[in-house]
């Protein structure tokens, strides 16, 4: 059983996402399946980490893995962070963000995932990251944006380039609260 199969409920058609259309650069990633181990992640084409978009896309995959298995997700995130593994405080933050059954949050960034379908993305999994005028504000860093099916505005990921030209996860702002999925909304 895949990570997604452990967490999904039902499917619904994709919604229109207009935010982010003005970005200067954008890349869409399509995954037939999400990686279920660090070895699977490292075997993916995106694991070259040769551009910040690849690292951002794999960060989302790692957060989905974390939702299903904290140990596997931690291994993936630590690899994506390069020489700066997660601190105890950052692990506590991750645990807090997923507390109360909020394992749906990272899936909300994939195409088709909205509150009405309990953030069930369409398959194959597809996500688009894009830049804006502030993406290159700090030399050696790149801030990328991604739309969320449960929020009115985009969320961001900050990547840092190492001296060898590889991009690593510096900060992520993907686990901010979003609209409650329909199945968990007492007012729905």
mmCIF file with all atom_site columns, C-alpha atoms in Angstrom:
data_model
loop_
_atom_site.group_PDB
_atom_site.id
_atom_site.type_symbol
_atom_site.label_atom_id
_atom_site.label_alt_id
_atom_site.label_comp_id
_atom_site.label_asym_id
_atom_site.label_entity_id
_atom_site.label_seq_id
_atom_site.pdbx_PDB_ins_code
_atom_site.Cartn_x
_atom_site.Cartn_y
_atom_site.Cartn_z
_atom_site.occupancy
_atom_site.B_iso_or_equiv
_atom_site.pdbx_formal_charge
_atom_site.auth_seq_id
_atom_site.auth_comp_id
_atom_site.auth_asym_id
_atom_site.auth_atom_id
_atom_site.pdbx_PDB_model_num
ATOM 1   C CA . UNK A 1 1   ? 0.000   0.000  0.000   1.00 0.00 ? 1   UNK A CA 1
ATOM 2   C CA . UNK A 1 2   ? 1.489   3.378  -1.017  1.00 0.00 ? 2   UNK A CA 1
ATOM 3   C CA . UNK A 1 3   ? 1.866   6.411  1.233   1.00 0.00 ? 3   UNK A CA 1
ATOM 4   C CA . UNK A 1 4   ? -0.968  8.112  -0.572  1.00 0.00 ? 4   UNK A CA 1
ATOM 5   C CA . UNK A 1 5   ? -3.223  5.038  -0.324  1.00 0.00 ? 5   UNK A CA 1
ATOM 6   C CA . UNK A 1 6   ? -2.738  5.108  3.455   1.00 0.00 ? 6   UNK A CA 1
ATOM 7   C CA . UNK A 1 7   ? -4.009  8.683  3.635   1.00 0.00 ? 7   UNK A CA 1
ATOM 8   C CA . UNK A 1 8   ? -6.535  9.210  0.832   1.00 0.00 ? 8   UNK A CA 1
ATOM 9   C CA . UNK A 1 9   ? -10.302 9.075  1.071   1.00 0.00 ? 9   UNK A CA 1
ATOM 10  C CA . UNK A 1 10  ? -12.058 9.883  -2.213  1.00 0.00 ? 10  UNK A CA 1
ATOM 11  C CA . UNK A 1 11  ? -11.436 11.736 -5.476  1.00 0.00 ? 11  UNK A CA 1
ATOM 12  C CA . UNK A 1 12  ? -12.999 14.757 -7.168  1.00 0.00 ? 12  UNK A CA 1
ATOM 13  C CA . UNK A 1 13  ? -12.287 16.742 -10.353 1.00 0.00 ? 13  UNK A CA 1
ATOM 14  C CA . UNK A 1 14  ? -9.466  19.284 -10.372 1.00 0.00 ? 14  UNK A CA 1
ATOM 15  C CA . UNK A 1 15  ? -10.285 22.915 -9.559  1.00 0.00 ? 15  UNK A CA 1
ATOM 16  C CA . UNK A 1 16  ? -9.073  26.040 -11.329 1.00 0.00 ? 16  UNK A CA 1
ATOM 17  C CA . UNK A 1 17  ? -6.020  27.645 -9.741  1.00 0.00 ? 17  UNK A CA 1
ATOM 18  C CA . UNK A 1 18  ? -5.389  31.150 -11.001 1.00 0.00 ? 18  UNK A CA 1
ATOM 19  C CA . UNK A 1 19  ? -2.795  32.282 -8.454  1.00 0.00 ? 19  UNK A CA 1
ATOM 20  C CA . UNK A 1 20  ? 0.792   32.490 -9.545  1.00 0.00 ? 20  UNK A CA 1
ATOM 21  C CA . UNK A 1 21  ? 0.117   32.985 -13.233 1.00 0.00 ? 21  UNK A CA 1
ATOM 22  C CA . UNK A 1 22  ? 2.453   35.975 -13.372 1.00 0.00 ? 22  UNK A CA 1
ATOM 23  C CA . UNK A 1 23  ? 5.600   34.155 -12.185 1.00 0.00 ? 23  UNK A CA 1
ATOM 24  C CA . UNK A 1 24  ? 8.759   34.705 -14.232 1.00 0.00 ? 24  UNK A CA 1
ATOM 25  C CA . UNK A 1 25  ? 9.608   31.019 -14.143 1.00 0.00 ? 25  UNK A CA 1
ATOM 26  C CA . UNK A 1 26  ? 7.646   27.907 -13.370 1.00 0.00 ? 26  UNK A CA 1
ATOM 27  C CA . UNK A 1 27  ? 8.176   24.183 -13.449 1.00 0.00 ? 27  UNK A CA 1
ATOM 28  C CA . UNK A 1 28  ? 5.605   21.450 -13.149 1.00 0.00 ? 28  UNK A CA 1
ATOM 29  C CA . UNK A 1 29  ? 6.550   18.039 -11.791 1.00 0.00 ? 29  UNK A CA 1
ATOM 30  C CA . UNK A 1 30  ? 4.549   14.872 -12.374 1.00 0.00 ? 30  UNK A CA 1
ATOM 31  C CA . UNK A 1 31  ? 5.008   11.849 -10.119 1.00 0.00 ? 31  UNK A CA 1
ATOM 32  C CA . UNK A 1 32  ? 3.437   8.496  -10.959 1.00 0.00 ? 32  UNK A CA 1
ATOM 33  C CA . UNK A 1 33  ? 3.991   7.556  -7.316  1.00 0.00 ? 33  UNK A CA 1
ATOM 34  C CA . UNK A 1 34  ? 5.427   9.354  -4.312  1.00 0.00 ? 34  UNK A CA 1
ATOM 35  C CA . UNK A 1 35  ? 8.711   8.028  -2.903  1.00 0.00 ? 35  UNK A CA 1
ATOM 36  C CA . UNK A 1 36  ? 8.303   5.775  0.109   1.00 0.00 ? 36  UNK A CA 1
ATOM 37  C CA . UNK A 1 37  ? 11.936  5.668  1.225   1.00 0.00 ? 37  UNK A CA 1
ATOM 38  C CA . UNK A 1 38  ? 15.060  7.797  1.016   1.00 0.00 ? 38  UNK A CA 1
ATOM 39  C CA . UNK A 1 39  ? 16.507  5.324  -1.505  1.00 0.00 ? 39  UNK A CA 1
ATOM 40  C CA . UNK A 1 40  ? 13.442  5.739  -3.743  1.00 0.00 ? 40  UNK A CA 1
ATOM 41  C CA . UNK A 1 41  ? 13.750  9.516  -3.505  1.00 0.00 ? 41  UNK A CA 1
ATOM 42  C CA . UNK A 1 42  ? 17.460  9.432  -4.324  1.00 0.00 ? 42  UNK A CA 1
ATOM 43  C CA . UNK A 1 43  ? 16.723  7.302  -7.401  1.00 0.00 ? 43  UNK A CA 1
ATOM 44  C CA . UNK A 1 44  ? 14.389  9.945  -8.864  1.00 0.00 ? 44  UNK A CA 1
ATOM 45  C CA . UNK A 1 45  ? 15.519  12.258 -11.678 1.00 0.00 ? 45  UNK A CA 1
ATOM 46  C CA . UNK A 1 46  ? 14.811  15.277 -9.471  1.00 0.00 ? 46  UNK A CA 1
ATOM 47  C CA . UNK A 1 47  ? 17.342  14.007 -6.917  1.00 0.00 ? 47  UNK A CA 1
ATOM 48  C CA . UNK A 1 48  ? 20.123  15.674 -8.915  1.00 0.00 ? 48  UNK A CA 1
ATOM 49  C CA . UNK A 1 49  ? 19.192  18.810 -6.942  1.00 0.00 ? 49  UNK A CA 1
ATOM 50  C CA . UNK A 1 50  ? 20.720  20.775 -9.822  1.00 0.00 ? 50  UNK A CA 1
ATOM 51  C CA . UNK A 1 51  ? 18.009  23.415 -9.698  1.00 0.00 ? 51  UNK A CA 1
ATOM 52  C CA . UNK A 1 52  ? 15.912  24.785 -6.847  1.00 0.00 ? 52  UNK A CA 1
ATOM 53  C CA . UNK A 1 53  ? 12.648  23.616 -8.414  1.00 0.00 ? 53  UNK A CA 1
ATOM 54  C CA . UNK A 1 54  ? 13.745  19.981 -8.087  1.00 0.00 ? 54  UNK A CA 1
ATOM 55  C CA . UNK A 1 55  ? 14.540  20.408 -4.405  1.00 0.00 ? 55  UNK A CA 1
ATOM 56  C CA . UNK A 1 56  ? 11.218  22.156 -3.788  1.00 0.00 ? 56  UNK A CA 1
ATOM 57  C CA . UNK A 1 57  ? 9.271   19.340 -5.459  1.00 0.00 ? 57  UNK A CA 1
ATOM 58  C CA . UNK A 1 58  ? 11.121  16.696 -3.449  1.00 0.00 ? 58  UNK A CA 1
ATOM 59  C CA . UNK A 1 59  ? 10.479  18.680 -0.260  1.00 0.00 ? 59  UNK A CA 1
ATOM 60  C CA . UNK A 1 60  ? 6.763   18.307 -0.872  1.00 0.00 ? 60  UNK A CA 1
ATOM 61  C CA . UNK A 1 61  ? 7.236   14.557 -1.414  1.00 0.00 ? 61  UNK A CA 1
ATOM 62  C CA . UNK A 1 62  ? 9.217   14.325 1.837   1.00 0.00 ? 62  UNK A CA 1
ATOM 63  C CA . UNK A 1 63  ? 6.464   16.116 3.768   1.00 0.00 ? 63  UNK A CA 1
ATOM 64  C CA . UNK A 1 64  ? 3.911   13.662 2.372   1.00 0.00 ? 64  UNK A CA 1
ATOM 65  C CA . UNK A 1 65  ? 6.148   10.814 3.514   1.00 0.00 ? 65  UNK A CA 1
ATOM 66  C CA . UNK A 1 66  ? 6.459   12.439 6.946   1.00 0.00 ? 66  UNK A CA 1
ATOM 67  C CA . UNK A 1 67  ? 2.669   12.483 7.225   1.00 0.00 ? 67  UNK A CA 1
ATOM 68  C CA . UNK A 1 68  ? 2.667   8.688  6.860   1.00 0.00 ? 68  UNK A CA 1
ATOM 69  C CA . UNK A 1 69  ? 5.925   7.764  8.615   1.00 0.00 ? 69  UNK A CA 1
ATOM 70  C CA . UNK A 1 70  ? 7.915   10.277 10.678  1.00 0.00 ? 70  UNK A CA 1
ATOM 71  C CA . UNK A 1 71  ? 11.183  8.343  10.479  1.00 0.00 ? 71  UNK A CA 1
ATOM 72  C CA . UNK A 1 72  ? 11.150  8.024  6.686   1.00 0.00 ? 72  UNK A CA 1
ATOM 73  C CA . UNK A 1 73  ? 10.060  11.647 6.274   1.00 0.00 ? 73  UNK A CA 1
ATOM 74  C CA . UNK A 1 74  ? 12.842  12.813 8.606   1.00 0.00 ? 74  UNK A CA 1
ATOM 75  C CA . UNK A 1 75  ? 15.449  10.864 6.611   1.00 0.00 ? 75  UNK A CA 1
ATOM 76  C CA . UNK A 1 76  ? 14.227  12.473 3.379   1.00 0.00 ? 76  UNK A CA 1
ATOM 77  C CA . UNK A 1 77  ? 14.121  15.987 4.820   1.00 0.00 ? 77  UNK A CA 1
ATOM 78  C CA . UNK A 1 78  ? 17.584  15.627 6.363   1.00 0.00 ? 78  UNK A CA 1
ATOM 79  C CA . UNK A 1 79  ? 18.968  14.547 2.985   1.00 0.00 ? 79  UNK A CA 1
ATOM 80  C CA . UNK A 1 80  ? 17.281  17.503 1.272   1.00 0.00 ? 80  UNK A CA 1
ATOM 81  C CA . UNK A 1 81  ? 18.738  19.862 3.877   1.00 0.00 ? 81  UNK A CA 1
ATOM 82  C CA . UNK A 1 82  ? 22.308  18.747 3.083   1.00 0.00 ? 82  UNK A CA 1
ATOM 83  C CA . UNK A 1 83  ? 24.813  19.656 5.795   1.00 0.00 ? 83  UNK A CA 1
ATOM 84  C CA . UNK A 1 84  ? 22.077  21.093 8.058   1.00 0.00 ? 84  UNK A CA 1
ATOM 85  C CA . UNK A 1 85  ? 19.842  18.308 9.440   1.00 0.00 ? 85  UNK A CA 1
ATOM 86  C CA . UNK A 1 86  ? 16.574  19.022 11.232  1.00 0.00 ? 86  UNK A CA 1
ATOM 87  C CA . UNK A 1 87  ? 16.966  20.290 14.787  1.00 0.00 ? 87  UNK A CA 1
ATOM 88  C CA . UNK A 1 88  ? 14.882  18.933 17.660  1.00 0.00 ? 88  UNK A CA 1
ATOM 89  C CA . UNK A 1 89  ? 12.858  22.161 17.549  1.00 0.00 ? 89  UNK A CA 1
ATOM 90  C CA . UNK A 1 90  ? 12.137  21.702 13.825  1.00 0.00 ? 90  UNK A CA 1
ATOM 91  C CA . UNK A 1 91  ? 11.072  18.088 14.372  1.00 0.00 ? 91  UNK A CA 1
ATOM 92  C CA . UNK A 1 92  ? 8.772   19.246 17.179  1.00 0.00 ? 92  UNK A CA 1
ATOM 93  C CA . UNK A 1 93  ? 7.298   21.841 14.804  1.00 0.00 ? 93  UNK A CA 1
ATOM 94  C CA . UNK A 1 94  ? 6.639   19.168 12.159  1.00 0.00 ? 94  UNK A CA 1
ATOM 95  C CA . UNK A 1 95  ? 4.975   16.911 14.708  1.00 0.00 ? 95  UNK A CA 1
ATOM 96  C CA . UNK A 1 96  ? 2.811   19.805 15.874  1.00 0.00 ? 96  UNK A CA 1
ATOM 97  C CA . UNK A 1 97  ? 1.714   20.637 12.326  1.00 0.00 ? 97  UNK A CA 1
ATOM 98  C CA . UNK A 1 98  ? 0.507   17.067 11.719  1.00 0.00 ? 98  UNK A CA 1
ATOM 99  C CA . UNK A 1 99  ? -1.163  16.705 15.123  1.00 0.00 ? 99  UNK A CA 1
ATOM 100 C CA . UNK A 1 100 ? -4.892  16.179 15.081  1.00 0.00 ? 100 UNK A CA 1
ATOM 101 C CA . UNK A 1 101 ? -4.982  14.279 11.795  1.00 0.00 ? 101 UNK A CA 1
ATOM 102 C CA . UNK A 1 102 ? -3.688  17.107 9.607   1.00 0.00 ? 102 UNK A CA 1
ATOM 103 C CA . UNK A 1 103 ? -1.792  14.694 7.370   1.00 0.00 ? 103 UNK A CA 1
ATOM 104 C CA . UNK A 1 104 ? -3.700  16.140 4.411   1.00 0.00 ? 104 UNK A CA 1
ATOM 105 C CA . UNK A 1 105 ? -1.802  19.458 4.435   1.00 0.00 ? 105 UNK A CA 1
ATOM 106 C CA . UNK A 1 106 ? 1.130   18.493 2.153   1.00 0.00 ? 106 UNK A CA 1
ATOM 107 C CA . UNK A 1 107 ? -1.246  16.809 -0.306  1.00 0.00 ? 107 UNK A CA 1
ATOM 108 C CA . UNK A 1 108 ? -3.157  20.098 -0.706  1.00 0.00 ? 108 UNK A CA 1
ATOM 109 C CA . UNK A 1 109 ? -0.423  21.387 -3.042  1.00 0.00 ? 109 UNK A CA 1
ATOM 110 C CA . UNK A 1 110 ? -0.992  18.737 -5.696  1.00 0.00 ? 110 UNK A CA 1
ATOM 111 C CA . UNK A 1 111 ? -3.376  19.422 -8.565  1.00 0.00 ? 111 UNK A CA 1
ATOM 112 C CA . UNK A 1 112 ? -6.991  18.591 -7.829  1.00 0.00 ? 112 UNK A CA 1
ATOM 113 C CA . UNK A 1 113 ? -6.700  18.554 -4.011  1.00 0.00 ? 113 UNK A CA 1
ATOM 114 C CA . UNK A 1 114 ? -9.394  20.770 -2.453  1.00 0.00 ? 114 UNK A CA 1
ATOM 115 C CA . UNK A 1 115 ? -11.441 20.780 0.774   1.00 0.00 ? 115 UNK A CA 1
ATOM 116 C CA . UNK A 1 116 ? -14.505 19.274 -0.953  1.00 0.00 ? 116 UNK A CA 1
ATOM 117 C CA . UNK A 1 117 ? -12.588 16.089 -1.813  1.00 0.00 ? 117 UNK A CA 1
ATOM 118 C CA . UNK A 1 118 ? -10.665 15.994 1.471   1.00 0.00 ? 118 UNK A CA 1
ATOM 119 C CA . UNK A 1 119 ? -7.480  17.086 -0.323  1.00 0.00 ? 119 UNK A CA 1
ATOM 120 C CA . UNK A 1 120 ? -7.315  14.041 -2.532  1.00 0.00 ? 120 UNK A CA 1
ATOM 121 C CA . UNK A 1 121 ? -5.063  14.924 -5.471  1.00 0.00 ? 121 UNK A CA 1
ATOM 122 C CA . UNK A 1 122 ? -5.676  13.539 -8.900  1.00 0.00 ? 122 UNK A CA 1
ATOM 123 C CA . UNK A 1 123 ? -3.174  10.972 -10.074 1.00 0.00 ? 123 UNK A CA 1
ATOM 124 C CA . UNK A 1 124 ? -0.526  11.086 -11.332 1.00 0.00 ? 124 UNK A CA 1
ATOM 125 C CA . UNK A 1 125 ? 0.529   13.619 -8.726  1.00 0.00 ? 125 UNK A CA 1
ATOM 126 C CA . UNK A 1 126 ? 1.291   16.998 -10.278 1.00 0.00 ? 126 UNK A CA 1
ATOM 127 C CA . UNK A 1 127 ? 2.639   20.161 -8.631  1.00 0.00 ? 127 UNK A CA 1
ATOM 128 C CA . UNK A 1 128 ? 3.878   23.467 -10.037 1.00 0.00 ? 128 UNK A CA 1
ATOM 129 C CA . UNK A 1 129 ? 6.388   25.769 -8.360  1.00 0.00 ? 129 UNK A CA 1
ATOM 130 C CA . UNK A 1 130 ? 7.011   29.265 -9.652  1.00 0.00 ? 130 UNK A CA 1
ATOM 131 C CA . UNK A 1 131 ? 9.045   32.413 -9.039  1.00 0.00 ? 131 UNK A CA 1
ATOM 132 C CA . UNK A 1 132 ? 8.046   36.023 -8.523  1.00 0.00 ? 132 UNK A CA 1
ATOM 133 C CA . UNK A 1 133 ? 9.808   39.373 -8.217  1.00 0.00 ? 133 UNK A CA 1
ATOM 134 C CA . UNK A 1 134 ? 11.140  38.453 -4.758  1.00 0.00 ? 134 UNK A CA 1
ATOM 135 C CA . UNK A 1 135 ? 12.494  35.003 -5.586  1.00 0.00 ? 135 UNK A CA 1
ATOM 136 C CA . UNK A 1 136 ? 16.097  36.177 -5.990  1.00 0.00 ? 136 UNK A CA 1
ATOM 137 C CA . UNK A 1 137 ? 16.186  38.854 -3.287  1.00 0.00 ? 137 UNK A CA 1
ATOM 138 C CA . UNK A 1 138 ? 19.112  37.156 -1.500  1.00 0.00 ? 138 UNK A CA 1
ATOM 139 C CA . UNK A 1 139 ? 22.175  35.943 -3.378  1.00 0.00 ? 139 UNK A CA 1
ATOM 140 C CA . UNK A 1 140 ? 22.649  32.179 -3.185  1.00 0.00 ? 140 UNK A CA 1
ATOM 141 C CA . UNK A 1 141 ? 19.023  31.628 -2.166  1.00 0.00 ? 141 UNK A CA 1
ATOM 142 C CA . UNK A 1 142 ? 15.864  31.092 -4.220  1.00 0.00 ? 142 UNK A CA 1
ATOM 143 C CA . UNK A 1 143 ? 12.336  31.532 -2.897  1.00 0.00 ? 143 UNK A CA 1
ATOM 144 C CA . UNK A 1 144 ? 9.766   29.509 -4.823  1.00 0.00 ? 144 UNK A CA 1
ATOM 145 C CA . UNK A 1 145 ? 5.999   29.624 -4.545  1.00 0.00 ? 145 UNK A CA 1
ATOM 146 C CA . UNK A 1 146 ? 3.293   26.992 -4.876  1.00 0.00 ? 146 UNK A CA 1
ATOM 147 C CA . UNK A 1 147 ? -0.492  27.236 -4.903  1.00 0.00 ? 147 UNK A CA 1
ATOM 148 C CA . UNK A 1 148 ? -2.567  25.402 -2.325  1.00 0.00 ? 148 UNK A CA 1
ATOM 149 C CA . UNK A 1 149 ? -6.063  24.011 -2.826  1.00 0.00 ? 149 UNK A CA 1
ATOM 150 C CA . UNK A 1 150 ? -6.988  25.082 0.706   1.00 0.00 ? 150 UNK A CA 1
ATOM 151 C CA . UNK A 1 151 ? -5.624  28.636 0.833   1.00 0.00 ? 151 UNK A CA 1
ATOM 152 C CA . UNK A 1 152 ? -6.281  31.926 -0.944  1.00 0.00 ? 152 UNK A CA 1
ATOM 153 C CA . UNK A 1 153 ? -2.603  32.715 -1.521  1.00 0.00 ? 153 UNK A CA 1
ATOM 154 C CA . UNK A 1 154 ? 0.538   30.781 -2.411  1.00 0.00 ? 154 UNK A CA 1
ATOM 155 C CA . UNK A 1 155 ? 2.975   29.295 0.092   1.00 0.00 ? 155 UNK A CA 1
ATOM 156 C CA . UNK A 1 156 ? 6.753   29.298 -0.237  1.00 0.00 ? 156 UNK A CA 1
ATOM 157 C CA . UNK A 1 157 ? 9.912   27.264 0.046   1.00 0.00 ? 157 UNK A CA 1
ATOM 158 C CA . UNK A 1 158 ? 13.410  28.767 0.351   1.00 0.00 ? 158 UNK A CA 1
ATOM 159 C CA . UNK A 1 159 ? 16.331  26.882 -1.161  1.00 0.00 ? 159 UNK A CA 1
ATOM 160 C CA . UNK A 1 160 ? 20.055  27.541 -0.741  1.00 0.00 ? 160 UNK A CA 1
ATOM 161 C CA . UNK A 1 161 ? 22.767  26.772 -3.261  1.00 0.00 ? 161 UNK A CA 1
ATOM 162 C CA . UNK A 1 162 ? 25.895  25.045 -2.028  1.00 0.00 ? 162 UNK A CA 1
ATOM 163 C CA . UNK A 1 163 ? 29.293  25.756 -3.567  1.00 0.00 ? 163 UNK A CA 1
ATOM 164 C CA . UNK A 1 164 ? 29.023  22.676 -5.818  1.00 0.00 ? 164 UNK A CA 1
ATOM 165 C CA . UNK A 1 165 ? 25.892  24.091 -7.498  1.00 0.00 ? 165 UNK A CA 1
ATOM 166 C CA . UNK A 1 166 ? 23.414  21.793 -5.733  1.00 0.00 ? 166 UNK A CA 1
ATOM 167 C CA . UNK A 1 167 ? 20.289  23.266 -4.136  1.00 0.00 ? 167 UNK A CA 1
ATOM 168 C CA . UNK A 1 168 ? 19.194  22.314 -0.630  1.00 0.00 ? 168 UNK A CA 1
ATOM 169 C CA . UNK A 1 169 ? 16.142  23.011 1.500   1.00 0.00 ? 169 UNK A CA 1
ATOM 170 C CA . UNK A 1 170 ? 16.665  26.039 3.724   1.00 0.00 ? 170 UNK A CA 1
ATOM 171 C CA . UNK A 1 171 ? 13.130  26.826 4.939   1.00 0.00 ? 171 UNK A CA 1
ATOM 172 C CA . UNK A 1 172 ? 9.629   25.687 4.114   1.00 0.00 ? 172 UNK A CA 1
ATOM 173 C CA . UNK A 1 173 ? 6.352   27.437 4.779   1.00 0.00 ? 173 UNK A CA 1
ATOM 174 C CA . UNK A 1 174 ? 4.106   24.680 3.482   1.00 0.00 ? 174 UNK A CA 1
ATOM 175 C CA . UNK A 1 175 ? 2.597   23.420 6.729   1.00 0.00 ? 175 UNK A CA 1
ATOM 176 C CA . UNK A 1 176 ? 0.547   26.502 7.566   1.00 0.00 ? 176 UNK A CA 1
ATOM 177 C CA . UNK A 1 177 ? -3.100  25.778 8.408   1.00 0.00 ? 177 UNK A CA 1
ATOM 178 C CA . UNK A 1 178 ? -5.526  25.528 5.516   1.00 0.00 ? 178 UNK A CA 1
ATOM 179 C CA . UNK A 1 179 ? -9.281  25.140 5.176   1.00 0.00 ? 179 UNK A CA 1
ATOM 180 C CA . UNK A 1 180 ? -10.711 22.108 6.948   1.00 0.00 ? 180 UNK A CA 1
ATOM 181 C CA . UNK A 1 181 ? -11.417 19.148 4.676   1.00 0.00 ? 181 UNK A CA 1
ATOM 182 C CA . UNK A 1 182 ? -15.118 18.495 4.152   1.00 0.00 ? 182 UNK A CA 1
ATOM 183 C CA . UNK A 1 183 ? -15.046 15.173 6.033   1.00 0.00 ? 183 UNK A CA 1
ATOM 184 C CA . UNK A 1 184 ? -13.655 16.902 9.159   1.00 0.00 ? 184 UNK A CA 1
ATOM 185 C CA . UNK A 1 185 ? -15.783 20.057 8.967   1.00 0.00 ? 185 UNK A CA 1
ATOM 186 C CA . UNK A 1 186 ? -18.673 19.917 11.459  1.00 0.00 ? 186 UNK A CA 1
ATOM 187 C CA . UNK A 1 187 ? -20.431 22.727 9.525   1.00 0.00 ? 187 UNK A CA 1
ATOM 188 C CA . UNK A 1 188 ? -20.271 21.059 6.121   1.00 0.00 ? 188 UNK A CA 1
#
